[in-house]
PDB file of C-alpha atoms in Angstrom:
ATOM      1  CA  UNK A  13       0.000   0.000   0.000  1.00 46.00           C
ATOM      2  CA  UNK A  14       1.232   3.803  -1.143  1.00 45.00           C
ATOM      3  CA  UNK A  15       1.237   5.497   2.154  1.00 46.00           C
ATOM      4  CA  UNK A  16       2.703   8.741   0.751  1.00 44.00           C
ATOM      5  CA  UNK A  17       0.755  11.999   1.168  1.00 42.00           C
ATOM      6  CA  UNK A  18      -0.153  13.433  -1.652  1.00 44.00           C
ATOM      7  CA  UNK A  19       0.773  17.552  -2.328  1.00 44.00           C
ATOM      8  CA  UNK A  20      -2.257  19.490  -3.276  1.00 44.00           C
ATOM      9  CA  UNK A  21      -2.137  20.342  -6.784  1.00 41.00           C
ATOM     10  CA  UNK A  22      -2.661  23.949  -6.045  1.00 42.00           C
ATOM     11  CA  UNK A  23       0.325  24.027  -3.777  1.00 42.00           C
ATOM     12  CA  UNK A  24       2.095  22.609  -6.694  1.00 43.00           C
ATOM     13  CA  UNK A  25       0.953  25.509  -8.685  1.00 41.00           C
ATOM     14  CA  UNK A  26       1.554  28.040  -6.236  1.00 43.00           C
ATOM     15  CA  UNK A  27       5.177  26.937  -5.755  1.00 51.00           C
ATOM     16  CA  UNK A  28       6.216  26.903  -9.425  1.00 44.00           C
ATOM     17  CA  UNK A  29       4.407  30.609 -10.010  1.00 43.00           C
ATOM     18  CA  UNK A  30       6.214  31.664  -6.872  1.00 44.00           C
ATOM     19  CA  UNK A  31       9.667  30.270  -8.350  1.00 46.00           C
ATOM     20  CA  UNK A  32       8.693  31.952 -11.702  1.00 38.00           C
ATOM     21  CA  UNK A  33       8.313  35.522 -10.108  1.00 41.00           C
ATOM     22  CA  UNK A  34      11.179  34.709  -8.090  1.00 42.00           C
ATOM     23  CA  UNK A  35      13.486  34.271 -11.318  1.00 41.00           C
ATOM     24  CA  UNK A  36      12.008  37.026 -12.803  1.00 39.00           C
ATOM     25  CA  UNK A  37      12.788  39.245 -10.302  1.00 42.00           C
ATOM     26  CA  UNK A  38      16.528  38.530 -10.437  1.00 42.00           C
ATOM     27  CA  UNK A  39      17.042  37.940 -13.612  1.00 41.00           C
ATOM     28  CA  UNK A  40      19.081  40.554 -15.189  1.00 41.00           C
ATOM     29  CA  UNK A  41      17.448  42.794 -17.641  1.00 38.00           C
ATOM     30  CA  UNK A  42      19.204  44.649 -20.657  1.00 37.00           C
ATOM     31  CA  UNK A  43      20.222  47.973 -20.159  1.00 39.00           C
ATOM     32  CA  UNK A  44      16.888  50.508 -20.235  1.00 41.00           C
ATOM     33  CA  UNK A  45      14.208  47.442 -20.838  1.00 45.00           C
ATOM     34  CA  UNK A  46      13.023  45.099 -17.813  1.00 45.00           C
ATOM     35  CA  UNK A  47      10.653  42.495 -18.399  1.00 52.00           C
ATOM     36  CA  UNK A  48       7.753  44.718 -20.094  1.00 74.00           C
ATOM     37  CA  UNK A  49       9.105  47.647 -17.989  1.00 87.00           C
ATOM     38  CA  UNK A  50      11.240  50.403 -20.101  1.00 90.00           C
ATOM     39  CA  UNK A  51      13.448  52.883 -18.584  1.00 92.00           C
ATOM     40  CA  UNK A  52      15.413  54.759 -21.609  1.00 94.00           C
ATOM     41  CA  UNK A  53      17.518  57.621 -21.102  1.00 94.00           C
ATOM     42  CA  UNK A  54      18.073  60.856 -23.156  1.00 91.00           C
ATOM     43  CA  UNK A  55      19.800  64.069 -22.903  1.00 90.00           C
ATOM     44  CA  UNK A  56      18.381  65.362 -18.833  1.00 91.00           C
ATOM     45  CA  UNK A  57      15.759  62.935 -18.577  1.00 94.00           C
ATOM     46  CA  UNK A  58      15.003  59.566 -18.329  1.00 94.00           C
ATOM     47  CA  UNK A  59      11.521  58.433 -19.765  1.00 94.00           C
ATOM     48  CA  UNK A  60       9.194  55.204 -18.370  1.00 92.00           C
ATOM     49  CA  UNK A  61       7.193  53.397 -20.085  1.00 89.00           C
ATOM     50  CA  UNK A  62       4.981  50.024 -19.700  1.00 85.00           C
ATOM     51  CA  UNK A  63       5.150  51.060 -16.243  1.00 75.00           C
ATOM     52  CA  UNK A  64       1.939  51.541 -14.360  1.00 79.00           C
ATOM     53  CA  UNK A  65       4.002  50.961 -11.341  1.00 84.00           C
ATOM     54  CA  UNK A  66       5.867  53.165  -8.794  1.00 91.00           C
ATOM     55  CA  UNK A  67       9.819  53.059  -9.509  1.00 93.00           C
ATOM     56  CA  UNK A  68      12.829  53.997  -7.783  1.00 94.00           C
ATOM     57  CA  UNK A  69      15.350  55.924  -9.439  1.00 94.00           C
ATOM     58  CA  UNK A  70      19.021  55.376  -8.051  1.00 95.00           C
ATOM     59  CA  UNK A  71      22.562  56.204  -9.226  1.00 94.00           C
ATOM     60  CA  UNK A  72      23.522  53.546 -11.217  1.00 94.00           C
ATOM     61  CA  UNK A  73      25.961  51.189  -8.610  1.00 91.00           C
ATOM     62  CA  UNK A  74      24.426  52.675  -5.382  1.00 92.00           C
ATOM     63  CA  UNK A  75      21.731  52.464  -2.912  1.00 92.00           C
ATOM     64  CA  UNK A  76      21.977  56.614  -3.246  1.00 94.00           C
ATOM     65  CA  UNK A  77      18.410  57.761  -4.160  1.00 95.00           C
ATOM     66  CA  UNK A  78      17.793  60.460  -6.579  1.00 95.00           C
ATOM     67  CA  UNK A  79      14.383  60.327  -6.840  1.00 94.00           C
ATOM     68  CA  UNK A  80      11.007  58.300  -6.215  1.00 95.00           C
ATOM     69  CA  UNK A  81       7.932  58.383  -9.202  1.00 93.00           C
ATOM     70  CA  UNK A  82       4.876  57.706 -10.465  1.00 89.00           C
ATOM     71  CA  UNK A  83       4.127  55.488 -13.757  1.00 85.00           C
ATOM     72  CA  UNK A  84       4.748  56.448 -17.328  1.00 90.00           C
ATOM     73  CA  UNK A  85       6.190  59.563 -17.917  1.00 91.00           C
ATOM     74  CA  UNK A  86       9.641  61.524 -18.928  1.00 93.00           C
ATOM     75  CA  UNK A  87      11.447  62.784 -15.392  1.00 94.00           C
ATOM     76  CA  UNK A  88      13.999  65.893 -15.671  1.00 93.00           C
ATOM     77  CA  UNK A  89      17.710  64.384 -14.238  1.00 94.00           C
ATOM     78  CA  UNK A  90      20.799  65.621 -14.050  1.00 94.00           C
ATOM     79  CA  UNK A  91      23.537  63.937 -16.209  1.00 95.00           C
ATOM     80  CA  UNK A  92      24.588  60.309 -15.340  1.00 96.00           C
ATOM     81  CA  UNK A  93      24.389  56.540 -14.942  1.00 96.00           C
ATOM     82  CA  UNK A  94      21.048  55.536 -13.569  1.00 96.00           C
ATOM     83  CA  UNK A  95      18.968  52.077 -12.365  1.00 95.00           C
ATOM     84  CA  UNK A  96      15.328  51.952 -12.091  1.00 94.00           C
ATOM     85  CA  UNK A  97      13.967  49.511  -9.707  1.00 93.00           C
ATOM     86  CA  UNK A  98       9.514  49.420 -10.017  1.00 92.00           C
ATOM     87  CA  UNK A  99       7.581  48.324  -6.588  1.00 91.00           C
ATOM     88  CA  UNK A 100       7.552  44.924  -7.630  1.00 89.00           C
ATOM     89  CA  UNK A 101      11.138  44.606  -7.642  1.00 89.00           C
ATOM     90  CA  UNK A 102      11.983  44.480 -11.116  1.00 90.00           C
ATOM     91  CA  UNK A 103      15.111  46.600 -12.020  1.00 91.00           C
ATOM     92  CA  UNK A 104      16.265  48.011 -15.418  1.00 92.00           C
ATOM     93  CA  UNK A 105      19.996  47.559 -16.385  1.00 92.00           C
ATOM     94  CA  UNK A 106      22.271  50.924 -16.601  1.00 95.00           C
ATOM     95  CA  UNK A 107      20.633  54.135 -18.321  1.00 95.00           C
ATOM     96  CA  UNK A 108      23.021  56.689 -19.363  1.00 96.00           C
ATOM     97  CA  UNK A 109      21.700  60.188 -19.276  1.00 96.00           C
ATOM     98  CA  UNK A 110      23.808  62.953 -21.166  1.00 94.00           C
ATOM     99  CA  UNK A 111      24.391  66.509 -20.777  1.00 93.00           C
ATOM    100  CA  UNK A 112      21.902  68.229 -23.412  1.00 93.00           C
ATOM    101  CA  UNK A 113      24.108  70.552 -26.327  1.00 91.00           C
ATOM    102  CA  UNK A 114      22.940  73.847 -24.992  1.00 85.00           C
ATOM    103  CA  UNK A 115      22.821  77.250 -27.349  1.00 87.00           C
ATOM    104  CA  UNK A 116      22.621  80.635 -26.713  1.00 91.00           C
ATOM    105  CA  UNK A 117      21.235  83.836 -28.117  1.00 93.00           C
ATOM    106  CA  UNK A 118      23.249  87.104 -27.650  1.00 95.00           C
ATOM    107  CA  UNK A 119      21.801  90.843 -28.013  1.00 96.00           C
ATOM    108  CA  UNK A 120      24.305  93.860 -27.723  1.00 97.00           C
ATOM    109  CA  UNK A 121      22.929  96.948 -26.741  1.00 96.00           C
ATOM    110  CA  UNK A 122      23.563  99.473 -27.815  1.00 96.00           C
ATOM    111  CA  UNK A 123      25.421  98.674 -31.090  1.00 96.00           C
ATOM    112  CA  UNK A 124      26.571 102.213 -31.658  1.00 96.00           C
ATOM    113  CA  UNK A 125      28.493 105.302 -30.099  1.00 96.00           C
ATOM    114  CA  UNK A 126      30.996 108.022 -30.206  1.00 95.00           C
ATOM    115  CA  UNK A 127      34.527 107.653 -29.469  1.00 95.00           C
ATOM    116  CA  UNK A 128      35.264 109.961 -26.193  1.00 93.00           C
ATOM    117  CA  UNK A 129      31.840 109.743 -24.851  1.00 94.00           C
ATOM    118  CA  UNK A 130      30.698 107.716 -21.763  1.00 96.00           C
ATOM    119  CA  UNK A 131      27.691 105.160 -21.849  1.00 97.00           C
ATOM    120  CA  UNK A 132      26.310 101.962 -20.939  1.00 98.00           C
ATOM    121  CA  UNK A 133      27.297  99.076 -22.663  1.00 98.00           C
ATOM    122  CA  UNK A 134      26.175  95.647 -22.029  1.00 98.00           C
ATOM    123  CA  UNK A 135      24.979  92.094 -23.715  1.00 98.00           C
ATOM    124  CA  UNK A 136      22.309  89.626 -23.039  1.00 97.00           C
ATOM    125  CA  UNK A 137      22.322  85.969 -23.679  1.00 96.00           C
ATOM    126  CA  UNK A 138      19.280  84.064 -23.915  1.00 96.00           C
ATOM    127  CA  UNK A 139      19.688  80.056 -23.025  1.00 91.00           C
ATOM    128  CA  UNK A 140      17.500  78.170 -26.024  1.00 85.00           C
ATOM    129  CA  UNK A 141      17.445  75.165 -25.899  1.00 72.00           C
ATOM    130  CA  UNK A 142      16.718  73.219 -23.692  1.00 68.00           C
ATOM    131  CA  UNK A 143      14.184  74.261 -21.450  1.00 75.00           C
ATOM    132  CA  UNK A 144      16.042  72.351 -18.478  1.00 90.00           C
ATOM    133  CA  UNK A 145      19.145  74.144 -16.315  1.00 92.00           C
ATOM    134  CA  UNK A 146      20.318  75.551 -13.200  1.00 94.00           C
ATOM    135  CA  UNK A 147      19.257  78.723 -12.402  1.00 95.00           C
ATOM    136  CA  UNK A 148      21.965  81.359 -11.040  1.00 97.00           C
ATOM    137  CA  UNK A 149      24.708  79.605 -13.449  1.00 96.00           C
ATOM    138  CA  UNK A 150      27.036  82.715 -14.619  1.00 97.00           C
ATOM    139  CA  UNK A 151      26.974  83.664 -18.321  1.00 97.00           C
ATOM    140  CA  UNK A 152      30.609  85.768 -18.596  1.00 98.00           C
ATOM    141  CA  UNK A 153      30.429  88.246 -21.171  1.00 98.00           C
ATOM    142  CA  UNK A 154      33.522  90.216 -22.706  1.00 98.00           C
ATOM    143  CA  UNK A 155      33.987  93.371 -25.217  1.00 98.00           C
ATOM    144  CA  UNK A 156      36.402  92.728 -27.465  1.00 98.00           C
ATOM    145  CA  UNK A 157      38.242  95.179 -30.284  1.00 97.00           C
ATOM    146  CA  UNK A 158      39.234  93.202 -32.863  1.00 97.00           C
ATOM    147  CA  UNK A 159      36.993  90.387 -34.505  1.00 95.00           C
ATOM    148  CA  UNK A 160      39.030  87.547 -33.130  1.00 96.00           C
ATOM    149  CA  UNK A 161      37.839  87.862 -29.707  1.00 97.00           C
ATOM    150  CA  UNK A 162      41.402  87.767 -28.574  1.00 97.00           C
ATOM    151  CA  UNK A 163      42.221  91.316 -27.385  1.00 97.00           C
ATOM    152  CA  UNK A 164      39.725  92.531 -24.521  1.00 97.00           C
ATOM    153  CA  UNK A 165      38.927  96.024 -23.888  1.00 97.00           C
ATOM    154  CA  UNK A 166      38.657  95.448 -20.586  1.00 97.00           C
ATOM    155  CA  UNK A 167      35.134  95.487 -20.562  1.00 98.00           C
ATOM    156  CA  UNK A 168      34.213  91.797 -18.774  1.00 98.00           C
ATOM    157  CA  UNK A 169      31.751  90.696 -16.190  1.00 98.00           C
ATOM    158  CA  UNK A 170      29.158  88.184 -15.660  1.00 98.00           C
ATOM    159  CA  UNK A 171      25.377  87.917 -15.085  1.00 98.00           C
ATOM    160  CA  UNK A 172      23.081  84.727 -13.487  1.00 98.00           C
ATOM    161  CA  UNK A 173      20.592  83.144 -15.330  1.00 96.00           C
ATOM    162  CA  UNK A 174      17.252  83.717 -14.109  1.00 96.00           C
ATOM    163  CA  UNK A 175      14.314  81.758 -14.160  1.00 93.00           C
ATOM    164  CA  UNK A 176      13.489  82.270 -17.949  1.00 93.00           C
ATOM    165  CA  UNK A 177      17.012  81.594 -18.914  1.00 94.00           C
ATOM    166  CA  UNK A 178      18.252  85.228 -19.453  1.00 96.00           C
ATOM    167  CA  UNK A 179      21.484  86.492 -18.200  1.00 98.00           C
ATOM    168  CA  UNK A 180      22.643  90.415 -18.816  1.00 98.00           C
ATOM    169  CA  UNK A 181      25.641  92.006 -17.922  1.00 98.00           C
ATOM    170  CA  UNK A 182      26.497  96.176 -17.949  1.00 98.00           C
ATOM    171  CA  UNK A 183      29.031  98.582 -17.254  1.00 98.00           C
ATOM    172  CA  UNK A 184      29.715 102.246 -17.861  1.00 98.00           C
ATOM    173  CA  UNK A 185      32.692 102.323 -20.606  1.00 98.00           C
ATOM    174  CA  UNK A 186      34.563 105.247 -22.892  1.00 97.00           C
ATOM    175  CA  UNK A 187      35.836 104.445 -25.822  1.00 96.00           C
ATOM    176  CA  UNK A 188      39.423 105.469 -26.612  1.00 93.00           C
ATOM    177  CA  UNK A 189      39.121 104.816 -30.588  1.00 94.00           C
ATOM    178  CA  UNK A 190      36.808 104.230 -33.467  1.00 95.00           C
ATOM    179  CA  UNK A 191      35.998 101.257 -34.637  1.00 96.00           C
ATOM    180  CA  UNK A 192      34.185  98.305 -34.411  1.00 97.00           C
ATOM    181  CA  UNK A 193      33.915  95.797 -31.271  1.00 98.00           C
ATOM    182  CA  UNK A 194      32.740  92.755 -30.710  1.00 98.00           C
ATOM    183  CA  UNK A 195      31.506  91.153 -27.659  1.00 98.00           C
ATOM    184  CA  UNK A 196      31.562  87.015 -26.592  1.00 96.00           C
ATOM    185  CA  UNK A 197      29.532  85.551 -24.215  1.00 97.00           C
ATOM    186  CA  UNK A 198      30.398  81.905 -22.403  1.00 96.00           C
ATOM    187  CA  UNK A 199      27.778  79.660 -20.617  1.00 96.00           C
ATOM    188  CA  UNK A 200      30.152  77.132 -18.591  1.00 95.00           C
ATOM    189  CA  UNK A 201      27.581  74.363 -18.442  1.00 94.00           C
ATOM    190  CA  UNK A 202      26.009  72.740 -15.773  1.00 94.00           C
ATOM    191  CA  UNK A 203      24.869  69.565 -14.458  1.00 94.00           C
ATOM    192  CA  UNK A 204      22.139  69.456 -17.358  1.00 94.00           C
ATOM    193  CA  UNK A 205      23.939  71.233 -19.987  1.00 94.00           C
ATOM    194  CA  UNK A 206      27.165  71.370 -22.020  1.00 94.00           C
ATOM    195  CA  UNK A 207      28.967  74.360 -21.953  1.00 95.00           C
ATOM    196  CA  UNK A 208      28.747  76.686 -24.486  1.00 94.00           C
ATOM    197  CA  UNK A 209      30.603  79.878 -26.227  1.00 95.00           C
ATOM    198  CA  UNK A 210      29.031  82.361 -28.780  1.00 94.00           C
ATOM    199  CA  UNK A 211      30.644  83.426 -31.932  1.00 93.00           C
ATOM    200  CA  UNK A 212      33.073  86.290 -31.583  1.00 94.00           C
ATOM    201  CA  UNK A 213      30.899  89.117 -32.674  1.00 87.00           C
ATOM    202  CA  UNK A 214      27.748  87.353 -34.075  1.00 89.00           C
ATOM    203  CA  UNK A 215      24.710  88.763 -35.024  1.00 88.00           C
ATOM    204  CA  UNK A 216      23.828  91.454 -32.957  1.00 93.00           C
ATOM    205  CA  UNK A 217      26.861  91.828 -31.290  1.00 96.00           C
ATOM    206  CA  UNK A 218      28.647  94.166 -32.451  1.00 97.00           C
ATOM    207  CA  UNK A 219      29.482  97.854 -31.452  1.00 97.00           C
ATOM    208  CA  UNK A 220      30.145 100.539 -33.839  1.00 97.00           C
ATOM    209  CA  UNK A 221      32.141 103.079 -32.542  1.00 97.00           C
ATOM    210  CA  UNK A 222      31.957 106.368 -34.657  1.00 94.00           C
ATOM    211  CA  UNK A 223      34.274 109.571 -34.346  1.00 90.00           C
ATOM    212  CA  UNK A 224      33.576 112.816 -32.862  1.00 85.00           C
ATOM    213  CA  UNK A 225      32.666 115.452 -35.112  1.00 81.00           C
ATOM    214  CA  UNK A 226      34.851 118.382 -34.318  1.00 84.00           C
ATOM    215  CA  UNK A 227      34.292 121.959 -34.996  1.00 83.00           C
ATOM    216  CA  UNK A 228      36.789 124.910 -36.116  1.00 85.00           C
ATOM    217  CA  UNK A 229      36.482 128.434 -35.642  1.00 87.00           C
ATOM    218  CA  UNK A 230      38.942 131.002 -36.817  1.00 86.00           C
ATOM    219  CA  UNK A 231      39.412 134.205 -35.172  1.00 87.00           C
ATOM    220  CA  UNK A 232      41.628 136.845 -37.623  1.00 85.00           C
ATOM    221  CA  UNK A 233      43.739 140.177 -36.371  1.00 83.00           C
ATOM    222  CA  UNK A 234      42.500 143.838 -37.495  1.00 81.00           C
ATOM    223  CA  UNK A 235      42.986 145.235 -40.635  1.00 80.00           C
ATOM    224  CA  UNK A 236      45.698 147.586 -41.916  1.00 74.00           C
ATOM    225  CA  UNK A 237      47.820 149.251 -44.048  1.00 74.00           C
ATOM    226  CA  UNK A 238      50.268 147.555 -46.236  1.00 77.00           C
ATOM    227  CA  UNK A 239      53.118 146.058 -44.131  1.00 73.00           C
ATOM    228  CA  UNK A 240      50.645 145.144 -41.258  1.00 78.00           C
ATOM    229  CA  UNK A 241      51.423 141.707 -39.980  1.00 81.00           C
ATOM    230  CA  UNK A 242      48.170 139.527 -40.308  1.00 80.00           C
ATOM    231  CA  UNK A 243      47.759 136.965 -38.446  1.00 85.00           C
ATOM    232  CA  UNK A 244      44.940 134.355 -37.729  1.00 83.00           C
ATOM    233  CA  UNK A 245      43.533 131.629 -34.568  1.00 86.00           C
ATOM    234  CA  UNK A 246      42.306 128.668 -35.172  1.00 87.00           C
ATOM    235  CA  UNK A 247      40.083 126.716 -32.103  1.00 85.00           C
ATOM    236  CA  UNK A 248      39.144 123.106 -32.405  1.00 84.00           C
ATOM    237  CA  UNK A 249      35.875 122.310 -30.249  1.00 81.00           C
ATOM    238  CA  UNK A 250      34.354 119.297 -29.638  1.00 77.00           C
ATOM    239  CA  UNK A 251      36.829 116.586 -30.477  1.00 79.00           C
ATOM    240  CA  UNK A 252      38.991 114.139 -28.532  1.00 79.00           C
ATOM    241  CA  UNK A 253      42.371 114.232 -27.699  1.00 79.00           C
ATOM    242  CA  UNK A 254      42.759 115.702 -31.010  1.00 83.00           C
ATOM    243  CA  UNK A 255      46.384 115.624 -32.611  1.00 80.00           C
ATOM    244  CA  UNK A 256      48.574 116.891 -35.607  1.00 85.00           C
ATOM    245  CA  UNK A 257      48.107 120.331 -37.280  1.00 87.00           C
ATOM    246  CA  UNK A 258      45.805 122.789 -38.994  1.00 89.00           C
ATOM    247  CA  UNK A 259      47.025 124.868 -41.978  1.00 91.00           C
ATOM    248  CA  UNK A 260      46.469 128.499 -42.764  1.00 86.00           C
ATOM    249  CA  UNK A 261      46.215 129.739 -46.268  1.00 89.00           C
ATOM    250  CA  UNK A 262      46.049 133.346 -47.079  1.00 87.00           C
ATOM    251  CA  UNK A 263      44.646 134.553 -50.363  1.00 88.00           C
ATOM    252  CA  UNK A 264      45.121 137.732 -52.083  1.00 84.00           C
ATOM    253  CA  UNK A 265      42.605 140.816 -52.929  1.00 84.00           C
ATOM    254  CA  UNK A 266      40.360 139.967 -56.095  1.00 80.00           C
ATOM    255  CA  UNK A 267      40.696 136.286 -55.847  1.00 83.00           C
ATOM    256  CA  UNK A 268      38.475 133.661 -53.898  1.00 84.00           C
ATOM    257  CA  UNK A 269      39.474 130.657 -52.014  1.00 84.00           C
ATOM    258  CA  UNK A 270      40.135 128.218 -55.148  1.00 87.00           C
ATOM    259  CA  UNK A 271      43.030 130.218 -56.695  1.00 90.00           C
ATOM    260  CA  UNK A 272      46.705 129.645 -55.457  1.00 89.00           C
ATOM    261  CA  UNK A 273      46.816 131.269 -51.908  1.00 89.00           C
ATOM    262  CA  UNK A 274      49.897 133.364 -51.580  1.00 85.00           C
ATOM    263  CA  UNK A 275      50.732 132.499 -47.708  1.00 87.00           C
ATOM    264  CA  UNK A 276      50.608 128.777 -45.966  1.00 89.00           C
ATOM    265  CA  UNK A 277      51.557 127.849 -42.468  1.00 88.00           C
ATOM    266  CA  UNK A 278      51.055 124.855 -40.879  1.00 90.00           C
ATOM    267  CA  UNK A 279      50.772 125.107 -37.217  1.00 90.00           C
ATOM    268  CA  UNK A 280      50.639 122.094 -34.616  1.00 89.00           C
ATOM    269  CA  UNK A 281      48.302 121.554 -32.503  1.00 86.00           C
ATOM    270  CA  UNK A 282      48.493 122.993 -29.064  1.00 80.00           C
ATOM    271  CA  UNK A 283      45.537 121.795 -26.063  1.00 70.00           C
ATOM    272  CA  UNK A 284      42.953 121.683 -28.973  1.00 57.00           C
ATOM    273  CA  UNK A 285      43.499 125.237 -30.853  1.00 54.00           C
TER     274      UNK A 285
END
C-alpha cells in the first residue's frame, strides 16, 4: 500500500508561479528594458514606459536615491548613470543620461556710439534650448576690439541666469578709438547642460564706434595798411584728444578761395586750438 501523502495540486501551482516571479525578479534585464518595464535615457531625462508601477530611481551602482515616481512619464535628471527599480522589484539595467548641447542667443545693446563719450554698454544671452538648467549659473560676457575675440577692452563681467534663462551684464565704458567691437559671451555648463561659447561678434553683437565730429572756428587780427602783420587763430571744439596740425592759407585781394593762396603755415596743434 502507497502510504505517501499526496501535495495538493494547487500548492504545486503556487510553488512553481512563486519560483517563476522569483526568477524574474533577479534575472538581469538589458540595459533601459526590464521584463515589459522600459526605462530609456536621453539628454536630462530619463523616460518610463509600460510602467503603471511606482519606480525607484538610483545612481547607477548605489543604494543613493535620486528620486522616487509615479508610472509612465519623462522625469527631468541631471547627467549620469542611472537604475530603475519598479515596486515589484523588477530593475532596469544601466541608463546613461547625457548633458543636453545647450545654445545661446546674444543681443548687444547698444550697437553704436561716439569715441570719447561715456555710456552703458552691455549684452544679453538668452539660453534656447533646452528648457532644463540651473538657475543662477554665470553667463561671462567680454567686449572685445578686434573680430578675433582675442584682445579685450577690458570690458568683462558676468550675469546669473534667471528663471526664464536670461542672463545680462552692464558697465559704464569710454571708448578710446573708433571702430568696431565685438563682444563674446560663455555659458560654462552645468549639471544638465554642455557648456557653451558664442561666436566672436555674431549677429547682434557688435558695437560701432563712430568719431567725434569736431568743430573749427577762426578768429583773424585787425585790418591795416600795407606792411601790417596779419595773423589768424584757429580753435578746435568738440573733439577728442585731437592731434597733428591745422594749416592756414592766405589769399590775395580779387581772388576767392580756389586760386593759389599766396601764404601757408602749418601750425601744430596745441591743447585743442
Amino acid at each position: 500500500m502507497d502510504t505517501r501523502i499526496p501535495r495538493p495540486r494547487s500548492a504545486r501551482a503556487f510553488s512553481l508561479a512563486a519560483m517563476i516571479a522569483l526568477f524574474a525578479m533577479l534575472l538581469p534585464a538589458a540595459a533601459g528594458v526590464a521584463l515589459g518595464h522600459t526605462a530609456s535615457g536621453t539628454c536630462d531625462s530619463i523616460t518610463l514606459s509600460n510602467s503603471p508601477l511606482n519606480a525607484n530611481i538610483y545612481v547607477y551602482g548605489t543604494s543613493t536615491l535620486v528620486m522616487t515616481v509615479a508610472g509612465d512619464h519623462t522625469y527631468t535628471i541631471p547627467a549620469g548613470n542611472y537604475q530603475v527599480v519598479w515596486t515589484d522589484g523588477v530593475r532596469s539595467g544601466e541608463i546613461s543620461v547625457g548633458k543636453c548641447s545647450a545654445t545661446i542667443t546674444t543681443v548687444a545693446n547698444p550697437n553704436t556710439g561716439t569715441v570719447g563719450v561715456a555710456m552703458t554698454v552691455g549684452d544679453t544671452a538668452t539660453l534656447s534650448a533646452p528648457v532644463t538648467f540651473v538657475t543662477g549659473t554665470s553667463v561671462t560676457f567680454t567686449l572685445y576690439s578686434n573680430n578675433t575675440c582675442t584682445t579685450s577692452t577690458g570690458v568683462t563681467g558676468s550675469g546669473s541666469l534667471n528663471g526664464s534663462g536670461i542672463a545680462t551684464y552692464s558697465t559704464s565704458w569710454t571708448p578710446s578709438a573708433a571702430g568696431t567691437y565685438y563682444w563674446k559671451a560663455s555659458f560654462p555648463g552645468d549639471t544638465y547642460n554642455n557648456s557653451y561659447v558664442s561666436a566672436c561678434g555674431g549677429a547682434n553683437e557688435t558695437l560701432t564706434v563712430g568719431m567725434k565730429s569736431p568743430t573749427l572756428g577762426t578768429t583773424q587780427s585787425a585790418d591795416g595798411l600795407i606792411g601790417t602783420v596779419l595773423n589768424d587763430t584757429a580753435t578746435l571744439a568738440g573733439g577728442y584728444s585731437p592731434t597733428g596740425s591745422i594749416t592756414f592759407q592766405l589769399y590775395g585781394p580779387g581772388t576767392s578761395c580756389t586760386t593759389t593762396a599766396i601764404y601757408t603755415q602749418t601750425v601744430a596743434l596745441s591743447g585743442s586750438s
